[in-house]
mmCIF file with all atom_site columns, C-alpha atoms in Angstrom:
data_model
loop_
_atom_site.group_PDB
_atom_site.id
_atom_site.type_symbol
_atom_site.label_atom_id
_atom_site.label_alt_id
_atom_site.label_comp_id
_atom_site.label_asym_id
_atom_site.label_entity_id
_atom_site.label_seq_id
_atom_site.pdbx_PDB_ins_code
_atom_site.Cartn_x
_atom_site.Cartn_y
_atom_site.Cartn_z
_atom_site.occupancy
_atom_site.B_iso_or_equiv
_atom_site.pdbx_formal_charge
_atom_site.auth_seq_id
_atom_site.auth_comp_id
_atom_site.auth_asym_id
_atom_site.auth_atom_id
_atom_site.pdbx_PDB_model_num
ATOM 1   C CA . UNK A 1 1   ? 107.089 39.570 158.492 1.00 54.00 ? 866  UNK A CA 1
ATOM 2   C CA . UNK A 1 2   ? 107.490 37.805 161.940 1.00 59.00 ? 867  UNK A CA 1
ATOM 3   C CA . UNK A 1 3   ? 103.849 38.557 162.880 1.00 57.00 ? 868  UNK A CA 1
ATOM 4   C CA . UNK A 1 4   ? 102.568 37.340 159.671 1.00 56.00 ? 869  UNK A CA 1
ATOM 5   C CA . UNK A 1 5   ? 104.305 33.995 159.794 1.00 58.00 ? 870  UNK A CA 1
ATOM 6   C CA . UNK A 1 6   ? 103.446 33.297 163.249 1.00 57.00 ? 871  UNK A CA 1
ATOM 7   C CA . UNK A 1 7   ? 99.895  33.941 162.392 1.00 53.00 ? 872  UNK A CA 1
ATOM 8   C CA . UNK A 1 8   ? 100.014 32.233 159.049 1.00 54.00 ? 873  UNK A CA 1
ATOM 9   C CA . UNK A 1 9   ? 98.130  34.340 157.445 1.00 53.00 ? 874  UNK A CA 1
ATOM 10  C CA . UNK A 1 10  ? 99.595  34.185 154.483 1.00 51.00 ? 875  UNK A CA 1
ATOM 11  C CA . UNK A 1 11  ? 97.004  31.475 153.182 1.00 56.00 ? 876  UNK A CA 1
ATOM 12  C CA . UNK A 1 12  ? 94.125  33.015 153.235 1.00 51.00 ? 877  UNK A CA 1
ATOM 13  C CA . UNK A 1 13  ? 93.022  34.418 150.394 1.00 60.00 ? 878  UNK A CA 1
ATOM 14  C CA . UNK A 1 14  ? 91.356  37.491 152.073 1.00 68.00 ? 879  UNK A CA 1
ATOM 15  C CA . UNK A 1 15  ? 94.520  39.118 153.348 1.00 74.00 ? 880  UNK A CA 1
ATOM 16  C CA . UNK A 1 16  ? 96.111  42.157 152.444 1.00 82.00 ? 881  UNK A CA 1
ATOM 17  C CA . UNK A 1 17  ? 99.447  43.191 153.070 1.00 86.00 ? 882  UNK A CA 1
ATOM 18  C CA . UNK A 1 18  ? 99.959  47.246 153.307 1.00 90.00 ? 883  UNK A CA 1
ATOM 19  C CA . UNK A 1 19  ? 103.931 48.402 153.466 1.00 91.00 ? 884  UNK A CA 1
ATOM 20  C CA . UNK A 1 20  ? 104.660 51.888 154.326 1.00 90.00 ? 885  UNK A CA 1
ATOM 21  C CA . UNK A 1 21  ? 107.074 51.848 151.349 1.00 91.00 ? 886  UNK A CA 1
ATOM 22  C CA . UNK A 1 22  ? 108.144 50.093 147.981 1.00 92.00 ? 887  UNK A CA 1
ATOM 23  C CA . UNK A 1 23  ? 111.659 48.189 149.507 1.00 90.00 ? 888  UNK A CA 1
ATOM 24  C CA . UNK A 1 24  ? 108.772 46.645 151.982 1.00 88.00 ? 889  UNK A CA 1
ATOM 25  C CA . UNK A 1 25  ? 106.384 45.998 149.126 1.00 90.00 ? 890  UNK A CA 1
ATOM 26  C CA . UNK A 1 26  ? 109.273 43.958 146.893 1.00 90.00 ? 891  UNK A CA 1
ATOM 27  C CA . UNK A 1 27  ? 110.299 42.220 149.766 1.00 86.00 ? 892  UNK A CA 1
ATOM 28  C CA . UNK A 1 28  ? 106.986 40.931 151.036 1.00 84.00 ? 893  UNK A CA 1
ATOM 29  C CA . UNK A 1 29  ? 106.403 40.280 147.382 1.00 84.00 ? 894  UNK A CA 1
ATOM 30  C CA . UNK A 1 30  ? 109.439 38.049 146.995 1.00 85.00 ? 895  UNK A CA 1
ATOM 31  C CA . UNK A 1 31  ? 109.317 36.121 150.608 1.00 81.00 ? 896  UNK A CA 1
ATOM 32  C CA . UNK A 1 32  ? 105.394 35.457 150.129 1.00 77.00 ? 897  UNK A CA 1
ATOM 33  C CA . UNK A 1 33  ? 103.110 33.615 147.967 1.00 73.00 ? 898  UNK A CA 1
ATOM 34  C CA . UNK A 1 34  ? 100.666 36.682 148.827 1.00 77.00 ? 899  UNK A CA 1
ATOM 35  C CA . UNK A 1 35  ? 97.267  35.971 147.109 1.00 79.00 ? 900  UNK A CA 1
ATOM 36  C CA . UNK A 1 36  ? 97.234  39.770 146.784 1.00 82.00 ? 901  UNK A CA 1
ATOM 37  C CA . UNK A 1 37  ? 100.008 42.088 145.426 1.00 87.00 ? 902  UNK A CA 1
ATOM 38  C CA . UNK A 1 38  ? 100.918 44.481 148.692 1.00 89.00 ? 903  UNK A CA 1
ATOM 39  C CA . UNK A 1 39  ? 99.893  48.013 148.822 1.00 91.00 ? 904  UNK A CA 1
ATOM 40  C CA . UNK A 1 40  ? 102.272 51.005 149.526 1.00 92.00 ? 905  UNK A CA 1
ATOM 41  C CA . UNK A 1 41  ? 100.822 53.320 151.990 1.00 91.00 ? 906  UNK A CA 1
ATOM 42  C CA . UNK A 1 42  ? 103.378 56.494 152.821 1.00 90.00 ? 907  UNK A CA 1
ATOM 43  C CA . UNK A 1 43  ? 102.978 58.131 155.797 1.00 89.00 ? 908  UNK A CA 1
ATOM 44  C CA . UNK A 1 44  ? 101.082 61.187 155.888 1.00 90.00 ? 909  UNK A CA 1
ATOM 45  C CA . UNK A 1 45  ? 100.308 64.263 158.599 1.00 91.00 ? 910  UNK A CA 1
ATOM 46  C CA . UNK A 1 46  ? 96.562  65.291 159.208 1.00 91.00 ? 911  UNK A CA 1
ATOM 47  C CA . UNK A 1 47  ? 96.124  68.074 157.174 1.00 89.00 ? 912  UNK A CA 1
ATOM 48  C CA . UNK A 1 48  ? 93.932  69.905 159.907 1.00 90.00 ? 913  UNK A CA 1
ATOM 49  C CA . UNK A 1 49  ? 97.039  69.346 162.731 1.00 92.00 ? 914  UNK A CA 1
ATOM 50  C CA . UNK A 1 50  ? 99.895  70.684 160.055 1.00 93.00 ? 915  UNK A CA 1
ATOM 51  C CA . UNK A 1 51  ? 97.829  73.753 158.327 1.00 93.00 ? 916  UNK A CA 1
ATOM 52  C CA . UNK A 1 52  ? 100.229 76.022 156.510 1.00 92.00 ? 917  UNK A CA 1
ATOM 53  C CA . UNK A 1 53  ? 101.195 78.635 159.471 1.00 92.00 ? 918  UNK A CA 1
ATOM 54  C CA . UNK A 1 54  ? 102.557 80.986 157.190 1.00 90.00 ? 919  UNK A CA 1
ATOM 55  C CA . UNK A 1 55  ? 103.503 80.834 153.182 1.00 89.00 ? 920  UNK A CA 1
ATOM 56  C CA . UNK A 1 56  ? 107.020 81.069 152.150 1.00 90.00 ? 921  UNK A CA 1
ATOM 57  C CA . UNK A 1 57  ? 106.745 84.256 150.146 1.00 90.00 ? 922  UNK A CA 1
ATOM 58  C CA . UNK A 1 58  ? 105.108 85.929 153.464 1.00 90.00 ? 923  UNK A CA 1
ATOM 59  C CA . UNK A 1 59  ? 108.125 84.184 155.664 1.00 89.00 ? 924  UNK A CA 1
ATOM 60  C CA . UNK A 1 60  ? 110.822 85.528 153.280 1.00 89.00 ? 925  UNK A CA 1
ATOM 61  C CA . UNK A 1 61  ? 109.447 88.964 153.238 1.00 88.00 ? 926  UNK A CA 1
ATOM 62  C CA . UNK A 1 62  ? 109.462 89.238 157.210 1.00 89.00 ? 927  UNK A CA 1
ATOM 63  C CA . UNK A 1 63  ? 113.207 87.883 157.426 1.00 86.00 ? 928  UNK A CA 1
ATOM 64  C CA . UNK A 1 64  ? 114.177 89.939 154.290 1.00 83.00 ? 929  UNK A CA 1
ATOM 65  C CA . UNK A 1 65  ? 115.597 87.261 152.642 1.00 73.00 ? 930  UNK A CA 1
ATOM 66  C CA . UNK A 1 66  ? 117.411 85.715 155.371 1.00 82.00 ? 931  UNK A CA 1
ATOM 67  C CA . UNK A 1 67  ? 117.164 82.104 156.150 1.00 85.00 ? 932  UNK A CA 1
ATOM 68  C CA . UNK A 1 68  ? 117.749 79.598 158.766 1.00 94.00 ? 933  UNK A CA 1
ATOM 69  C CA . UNK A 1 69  ? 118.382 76.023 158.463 1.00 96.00 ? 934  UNK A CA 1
ATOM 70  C CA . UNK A 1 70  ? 116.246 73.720 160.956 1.00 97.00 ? 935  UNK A CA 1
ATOM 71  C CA . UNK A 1 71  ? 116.454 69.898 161.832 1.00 97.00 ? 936  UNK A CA 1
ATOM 72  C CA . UNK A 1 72  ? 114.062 68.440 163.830 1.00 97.00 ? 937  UNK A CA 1
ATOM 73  C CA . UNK A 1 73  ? 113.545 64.721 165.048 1.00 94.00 ? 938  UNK A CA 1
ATOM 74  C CA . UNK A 1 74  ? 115.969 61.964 166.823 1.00 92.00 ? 939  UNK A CA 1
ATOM 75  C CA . UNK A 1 75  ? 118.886 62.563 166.671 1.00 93.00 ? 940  UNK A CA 1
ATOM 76  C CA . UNK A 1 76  ? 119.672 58.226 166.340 1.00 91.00 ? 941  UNK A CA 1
ATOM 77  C CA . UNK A 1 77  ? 122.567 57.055 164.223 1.00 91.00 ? 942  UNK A CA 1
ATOM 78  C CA . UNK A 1 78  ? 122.478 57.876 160.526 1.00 92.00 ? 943  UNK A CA 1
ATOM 79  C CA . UNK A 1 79  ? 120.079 60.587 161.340 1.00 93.00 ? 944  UNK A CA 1
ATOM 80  C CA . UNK A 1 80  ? 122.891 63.233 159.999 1.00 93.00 ? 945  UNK A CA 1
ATOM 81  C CA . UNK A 1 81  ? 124.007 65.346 162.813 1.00 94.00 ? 946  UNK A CA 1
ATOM 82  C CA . UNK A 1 82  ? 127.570 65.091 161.820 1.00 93.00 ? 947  UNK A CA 1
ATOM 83  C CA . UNK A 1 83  ? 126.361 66.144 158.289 1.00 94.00 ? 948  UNK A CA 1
ATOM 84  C CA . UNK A 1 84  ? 124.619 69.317 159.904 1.00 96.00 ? 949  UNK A CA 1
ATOM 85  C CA . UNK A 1 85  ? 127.705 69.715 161.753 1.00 95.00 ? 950  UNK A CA 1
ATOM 86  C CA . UNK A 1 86  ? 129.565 70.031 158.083 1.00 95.00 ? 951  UNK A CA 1
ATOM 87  C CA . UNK A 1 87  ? 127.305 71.913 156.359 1.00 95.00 ? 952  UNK A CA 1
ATOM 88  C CA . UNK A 1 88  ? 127.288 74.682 159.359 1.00 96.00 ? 953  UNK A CA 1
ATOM 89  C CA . UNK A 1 89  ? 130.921 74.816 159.092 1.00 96.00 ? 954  UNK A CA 1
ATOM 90  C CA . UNK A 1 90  ? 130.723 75.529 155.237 1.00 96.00 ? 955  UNK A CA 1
ATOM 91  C CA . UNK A 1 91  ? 128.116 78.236 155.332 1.00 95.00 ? 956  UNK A CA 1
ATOM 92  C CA . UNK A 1 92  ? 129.288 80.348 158.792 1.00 95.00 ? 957  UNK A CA 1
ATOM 93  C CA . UNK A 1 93  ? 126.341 82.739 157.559 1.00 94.00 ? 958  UNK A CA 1
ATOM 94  C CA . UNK A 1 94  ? 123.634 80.697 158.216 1.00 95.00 ? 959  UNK A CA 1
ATOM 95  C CA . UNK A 1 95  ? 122.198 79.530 161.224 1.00 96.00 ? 960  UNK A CA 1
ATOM 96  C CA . UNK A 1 96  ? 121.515 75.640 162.034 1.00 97.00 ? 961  UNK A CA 1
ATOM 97  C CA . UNK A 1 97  ? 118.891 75.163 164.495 1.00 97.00 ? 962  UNK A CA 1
ATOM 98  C CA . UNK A 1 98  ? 118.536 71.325 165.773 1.00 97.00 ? 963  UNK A CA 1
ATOM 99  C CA . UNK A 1 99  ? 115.403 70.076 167.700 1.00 97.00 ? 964  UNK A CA 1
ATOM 100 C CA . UNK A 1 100 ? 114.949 66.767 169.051 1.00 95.00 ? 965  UNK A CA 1
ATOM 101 C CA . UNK A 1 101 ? 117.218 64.234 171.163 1.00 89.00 ? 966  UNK A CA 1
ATOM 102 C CA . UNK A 1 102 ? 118.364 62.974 173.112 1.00 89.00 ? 967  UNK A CA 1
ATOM 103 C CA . UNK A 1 103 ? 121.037 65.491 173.893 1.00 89.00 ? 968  UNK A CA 1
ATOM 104 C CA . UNK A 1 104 ? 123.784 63.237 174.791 1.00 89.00 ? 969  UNK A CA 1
ATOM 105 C CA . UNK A 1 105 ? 123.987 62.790 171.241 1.00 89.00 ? 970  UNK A CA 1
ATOM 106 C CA . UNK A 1 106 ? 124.887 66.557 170.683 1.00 88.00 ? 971  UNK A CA 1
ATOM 107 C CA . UNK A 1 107 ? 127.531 66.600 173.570 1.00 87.00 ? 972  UNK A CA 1
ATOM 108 C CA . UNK A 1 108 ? 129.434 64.750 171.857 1.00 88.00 ? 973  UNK A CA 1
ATOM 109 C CA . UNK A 1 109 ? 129.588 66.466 168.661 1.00 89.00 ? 974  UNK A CA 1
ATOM 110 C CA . UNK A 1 110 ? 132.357 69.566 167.727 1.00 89.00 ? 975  UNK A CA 1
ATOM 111 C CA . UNK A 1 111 ? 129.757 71.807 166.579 1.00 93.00 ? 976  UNK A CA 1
ATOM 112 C CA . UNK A 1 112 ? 130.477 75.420 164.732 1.00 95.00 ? 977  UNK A CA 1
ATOM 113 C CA . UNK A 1 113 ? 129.439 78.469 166.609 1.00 96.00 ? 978  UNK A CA 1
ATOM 114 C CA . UNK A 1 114 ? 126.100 78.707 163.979 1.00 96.00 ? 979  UNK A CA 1
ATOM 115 C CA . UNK A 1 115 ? 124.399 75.790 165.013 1.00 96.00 ? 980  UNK A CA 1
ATOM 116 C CA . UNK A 1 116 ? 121.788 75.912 168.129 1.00 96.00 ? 981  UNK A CA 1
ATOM 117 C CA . UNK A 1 117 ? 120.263 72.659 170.004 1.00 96.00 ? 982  UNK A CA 1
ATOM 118 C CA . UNK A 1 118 ? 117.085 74.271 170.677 1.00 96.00 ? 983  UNK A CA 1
ATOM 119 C CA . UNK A 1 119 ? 115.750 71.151 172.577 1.00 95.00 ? 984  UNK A CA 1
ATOM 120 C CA . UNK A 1 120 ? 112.656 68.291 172.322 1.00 95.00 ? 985  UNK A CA 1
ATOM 121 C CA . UNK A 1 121 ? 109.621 70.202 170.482 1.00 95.00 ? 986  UNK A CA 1
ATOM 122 C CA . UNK A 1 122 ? 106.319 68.729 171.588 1.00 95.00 ? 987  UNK A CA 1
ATOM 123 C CA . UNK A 1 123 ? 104.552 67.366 168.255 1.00 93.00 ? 988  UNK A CA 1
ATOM 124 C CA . UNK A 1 124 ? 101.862 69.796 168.275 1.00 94.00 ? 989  UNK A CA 1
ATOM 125 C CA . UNK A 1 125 ? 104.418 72.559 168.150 1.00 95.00 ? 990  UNK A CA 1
ATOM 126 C CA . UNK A 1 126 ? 106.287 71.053 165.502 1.00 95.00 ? 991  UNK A CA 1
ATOM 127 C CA . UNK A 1 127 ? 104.276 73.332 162.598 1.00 95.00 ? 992  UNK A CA 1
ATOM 128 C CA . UNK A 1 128 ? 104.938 76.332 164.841 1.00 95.00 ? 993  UNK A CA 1
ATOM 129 C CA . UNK A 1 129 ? 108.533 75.508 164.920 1.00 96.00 ? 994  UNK A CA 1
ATOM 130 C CA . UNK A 1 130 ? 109.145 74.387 161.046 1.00 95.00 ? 995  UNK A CA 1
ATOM 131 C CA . UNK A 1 131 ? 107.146 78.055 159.915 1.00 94.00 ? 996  UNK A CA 1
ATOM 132 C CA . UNK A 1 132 ? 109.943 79.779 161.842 1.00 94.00 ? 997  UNK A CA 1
ATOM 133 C CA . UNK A 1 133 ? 113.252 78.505 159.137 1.00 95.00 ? 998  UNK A CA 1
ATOM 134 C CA . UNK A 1 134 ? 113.268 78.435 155.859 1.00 94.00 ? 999  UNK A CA 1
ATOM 135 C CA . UNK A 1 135 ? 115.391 75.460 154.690 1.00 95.00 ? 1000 UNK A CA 1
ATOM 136 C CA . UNK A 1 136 ? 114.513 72.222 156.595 1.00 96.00 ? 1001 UNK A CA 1
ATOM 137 C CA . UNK A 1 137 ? 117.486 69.286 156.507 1.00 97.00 ? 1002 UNK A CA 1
ATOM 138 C CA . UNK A 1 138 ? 116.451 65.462 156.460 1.00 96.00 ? 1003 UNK A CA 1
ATOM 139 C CA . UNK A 1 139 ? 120.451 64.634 156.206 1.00 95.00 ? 1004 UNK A CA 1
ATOM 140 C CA . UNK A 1 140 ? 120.397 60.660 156.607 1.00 94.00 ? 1005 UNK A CA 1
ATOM 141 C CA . UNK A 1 141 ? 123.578 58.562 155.948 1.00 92.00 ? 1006 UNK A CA 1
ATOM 142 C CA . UNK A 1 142 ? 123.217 55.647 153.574 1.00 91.00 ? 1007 UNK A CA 1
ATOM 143 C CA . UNK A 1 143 ? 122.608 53.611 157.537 1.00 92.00 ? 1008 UNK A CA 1
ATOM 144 C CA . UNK A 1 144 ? 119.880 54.534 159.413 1.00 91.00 ? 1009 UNK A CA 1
ATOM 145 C CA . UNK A 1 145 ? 118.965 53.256 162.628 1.00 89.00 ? 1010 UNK A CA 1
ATOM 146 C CA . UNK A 1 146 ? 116.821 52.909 165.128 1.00 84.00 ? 1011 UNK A CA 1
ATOM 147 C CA . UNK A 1 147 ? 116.342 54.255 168.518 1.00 80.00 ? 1012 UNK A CA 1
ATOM 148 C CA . UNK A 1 148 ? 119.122 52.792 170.399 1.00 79.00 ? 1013 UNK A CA 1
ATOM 149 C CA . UNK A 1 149 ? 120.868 51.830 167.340 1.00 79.00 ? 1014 UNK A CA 1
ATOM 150 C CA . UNK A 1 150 ? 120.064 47.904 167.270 1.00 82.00 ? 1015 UNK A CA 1
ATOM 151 C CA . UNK A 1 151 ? 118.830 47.902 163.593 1.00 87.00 ? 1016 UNK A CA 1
ATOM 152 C CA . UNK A 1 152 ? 119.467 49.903 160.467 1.00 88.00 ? 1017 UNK A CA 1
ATOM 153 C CA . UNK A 1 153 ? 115.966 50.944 159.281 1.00 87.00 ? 1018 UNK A CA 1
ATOM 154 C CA . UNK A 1 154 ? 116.702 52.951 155.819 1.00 86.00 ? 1019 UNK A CA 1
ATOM 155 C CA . UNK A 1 155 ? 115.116 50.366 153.800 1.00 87.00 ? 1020 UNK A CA 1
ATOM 156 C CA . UNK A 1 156 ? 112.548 49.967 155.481 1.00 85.00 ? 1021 UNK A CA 1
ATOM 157 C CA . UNK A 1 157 ? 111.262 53.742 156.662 1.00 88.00 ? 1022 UNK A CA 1
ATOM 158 C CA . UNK A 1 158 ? 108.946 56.724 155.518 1.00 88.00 ? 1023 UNK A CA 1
ATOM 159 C CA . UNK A 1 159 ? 109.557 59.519 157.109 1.00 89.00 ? 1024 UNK A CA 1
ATOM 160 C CA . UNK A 1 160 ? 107.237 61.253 158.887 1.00 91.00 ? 1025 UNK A CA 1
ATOM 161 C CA . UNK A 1 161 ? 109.625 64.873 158.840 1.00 93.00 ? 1026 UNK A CA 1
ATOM 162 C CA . UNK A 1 162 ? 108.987 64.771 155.258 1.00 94.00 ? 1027 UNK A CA 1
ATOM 163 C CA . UNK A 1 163 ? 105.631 65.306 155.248 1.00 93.00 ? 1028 UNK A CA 1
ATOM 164 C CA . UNK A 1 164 ? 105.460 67.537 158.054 1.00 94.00 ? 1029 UNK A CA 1
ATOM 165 C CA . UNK A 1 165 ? 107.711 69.780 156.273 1.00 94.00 ? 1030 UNK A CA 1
ATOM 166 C CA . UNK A 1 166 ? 106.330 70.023 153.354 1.00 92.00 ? 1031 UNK A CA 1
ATOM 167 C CA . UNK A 1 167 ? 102.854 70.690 154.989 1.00 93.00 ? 1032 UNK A CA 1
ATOM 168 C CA . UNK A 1 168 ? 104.479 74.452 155.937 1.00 93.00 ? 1033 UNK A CA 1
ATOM 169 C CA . UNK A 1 169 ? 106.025 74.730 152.111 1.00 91.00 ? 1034 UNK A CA 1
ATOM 170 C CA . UNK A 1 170 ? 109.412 75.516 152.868 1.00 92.00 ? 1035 UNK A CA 1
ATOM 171 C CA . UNK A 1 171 ? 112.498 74.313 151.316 1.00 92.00 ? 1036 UNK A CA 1
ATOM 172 C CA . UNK A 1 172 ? 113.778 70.804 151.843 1.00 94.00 ? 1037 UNK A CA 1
ATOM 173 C CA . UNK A 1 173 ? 117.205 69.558 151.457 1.00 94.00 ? 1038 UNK A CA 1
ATOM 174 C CA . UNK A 1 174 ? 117.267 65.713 151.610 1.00 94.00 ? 1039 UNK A CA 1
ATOM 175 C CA . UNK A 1 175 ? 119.752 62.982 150.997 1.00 93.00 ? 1040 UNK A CA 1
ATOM 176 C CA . UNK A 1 176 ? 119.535 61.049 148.052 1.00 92.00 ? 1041 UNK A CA 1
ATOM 177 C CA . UNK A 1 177 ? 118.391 57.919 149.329 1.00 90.00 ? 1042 UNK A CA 1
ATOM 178 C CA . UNK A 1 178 ? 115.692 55.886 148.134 1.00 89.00 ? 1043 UNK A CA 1
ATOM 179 C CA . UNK A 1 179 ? 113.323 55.579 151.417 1.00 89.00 ? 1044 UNK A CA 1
ATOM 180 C CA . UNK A 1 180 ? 113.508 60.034 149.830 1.00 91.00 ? 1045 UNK A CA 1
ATOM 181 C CA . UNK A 1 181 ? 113.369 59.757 146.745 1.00 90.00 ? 1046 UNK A CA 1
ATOM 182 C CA . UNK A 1 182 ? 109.979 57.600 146.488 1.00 90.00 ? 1047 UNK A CA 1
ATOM 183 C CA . UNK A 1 183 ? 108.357 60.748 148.326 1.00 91.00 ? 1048 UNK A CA 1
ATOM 184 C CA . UNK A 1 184 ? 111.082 63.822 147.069 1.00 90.00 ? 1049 UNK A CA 1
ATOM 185 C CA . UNK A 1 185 ? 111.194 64.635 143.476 1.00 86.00 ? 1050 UNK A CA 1
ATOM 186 C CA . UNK A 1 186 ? 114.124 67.314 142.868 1.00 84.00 ? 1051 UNK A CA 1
ATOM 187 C CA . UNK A 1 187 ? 112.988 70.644 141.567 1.00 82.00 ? 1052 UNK A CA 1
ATOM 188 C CA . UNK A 1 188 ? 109.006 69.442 142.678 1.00 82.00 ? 1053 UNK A CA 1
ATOM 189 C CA . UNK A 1 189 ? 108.953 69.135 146.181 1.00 75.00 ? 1054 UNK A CA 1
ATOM 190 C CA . UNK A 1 190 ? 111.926 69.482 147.114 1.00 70.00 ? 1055 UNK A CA 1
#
């Protein structure tokens, strides 16, 4: 909104606005006389990058049922580490695997003996790496925030993890928060 009122933009009748997510959308509705109304663009993956690696059917058949949990992004603020760190606790049986960083922010954490920081996964490895669990986590607290932790973003994010999930079908389990729940419908996708 910064850019757009230092350019001033906003009278020309030519401009549209595009928001990566309805919370953006209302509030560039309400703080601008937009000649417009603002379009809601999600993020996405490129379909030919994230190809399904292997179906879930075919995944659960090779592990005999058994399933792993996986994370994988930054591990910022909010991002639900300590969540992770809960759930692994609860279930002893299954296996958390965590991928991202930065580390420090696992040092720091009392983490059960089921739950493995695997590292930074290079993004065109992250298919490979999401075809190899079967129950991917996008955890966020009510706060999320940004690398460095200077500004709470969940309003105002899409994220990406979502959609690279569910490019390799598995199951998600997501918090109920609505940046989620304009792209996860319980019992749908997710």
């Amino acid at each position: 909104s910064r850019i757009l009122k230092s350019l001033n933009v906003l009278n020309f009748a030519n401009v549209s606005v595009i928001c990566i997510n309805n919370y953006g959308k209302l509030q560039m509705q309400s703080e601008y006389l937009l000649q417009r109304p603002p379009y809601v663009l999600h993020d996405a993956v490129d379909a030919r990058r994230f190809a399904l690696i292997k179906p879930f059917e075919q995944f659960l058949q090779e592990r005999k049922g058994r399933l792993s949990c996986a994370y994988i992004g930054s591990f910022n603020t909010g991002k639900g580490l300590e969540l992770i760190a809960e759930f692994a606790a609860m279930i002893p049986s299954i296996n958390f695997h965590l991928y991202g960083g930065p580390a420090t922010k696992i040092e720091v954490l009392d983490l059960p003996s089921n739950v493995f920081y695997e590292g930074f996964v290079e993004h065109a490895s992250i298919p490979e790496t999401i075809s190899q669990h079967g129950i991917l986590l996008v955890p966020y607290s009510d706060k999320v925030f940004s690398r460095g932790d200077y500004s709470n973003i969940t309003n105002w994010m899409s994220p990406l993890k979502i959609f690279e999930y569910c490019s390799q079908e598995r199951v998600i389990i997501a918090s109920d928060i609505s940046a989620v729940r304009e792209i996860l419908t319980h019992g749908e996708n997710a």
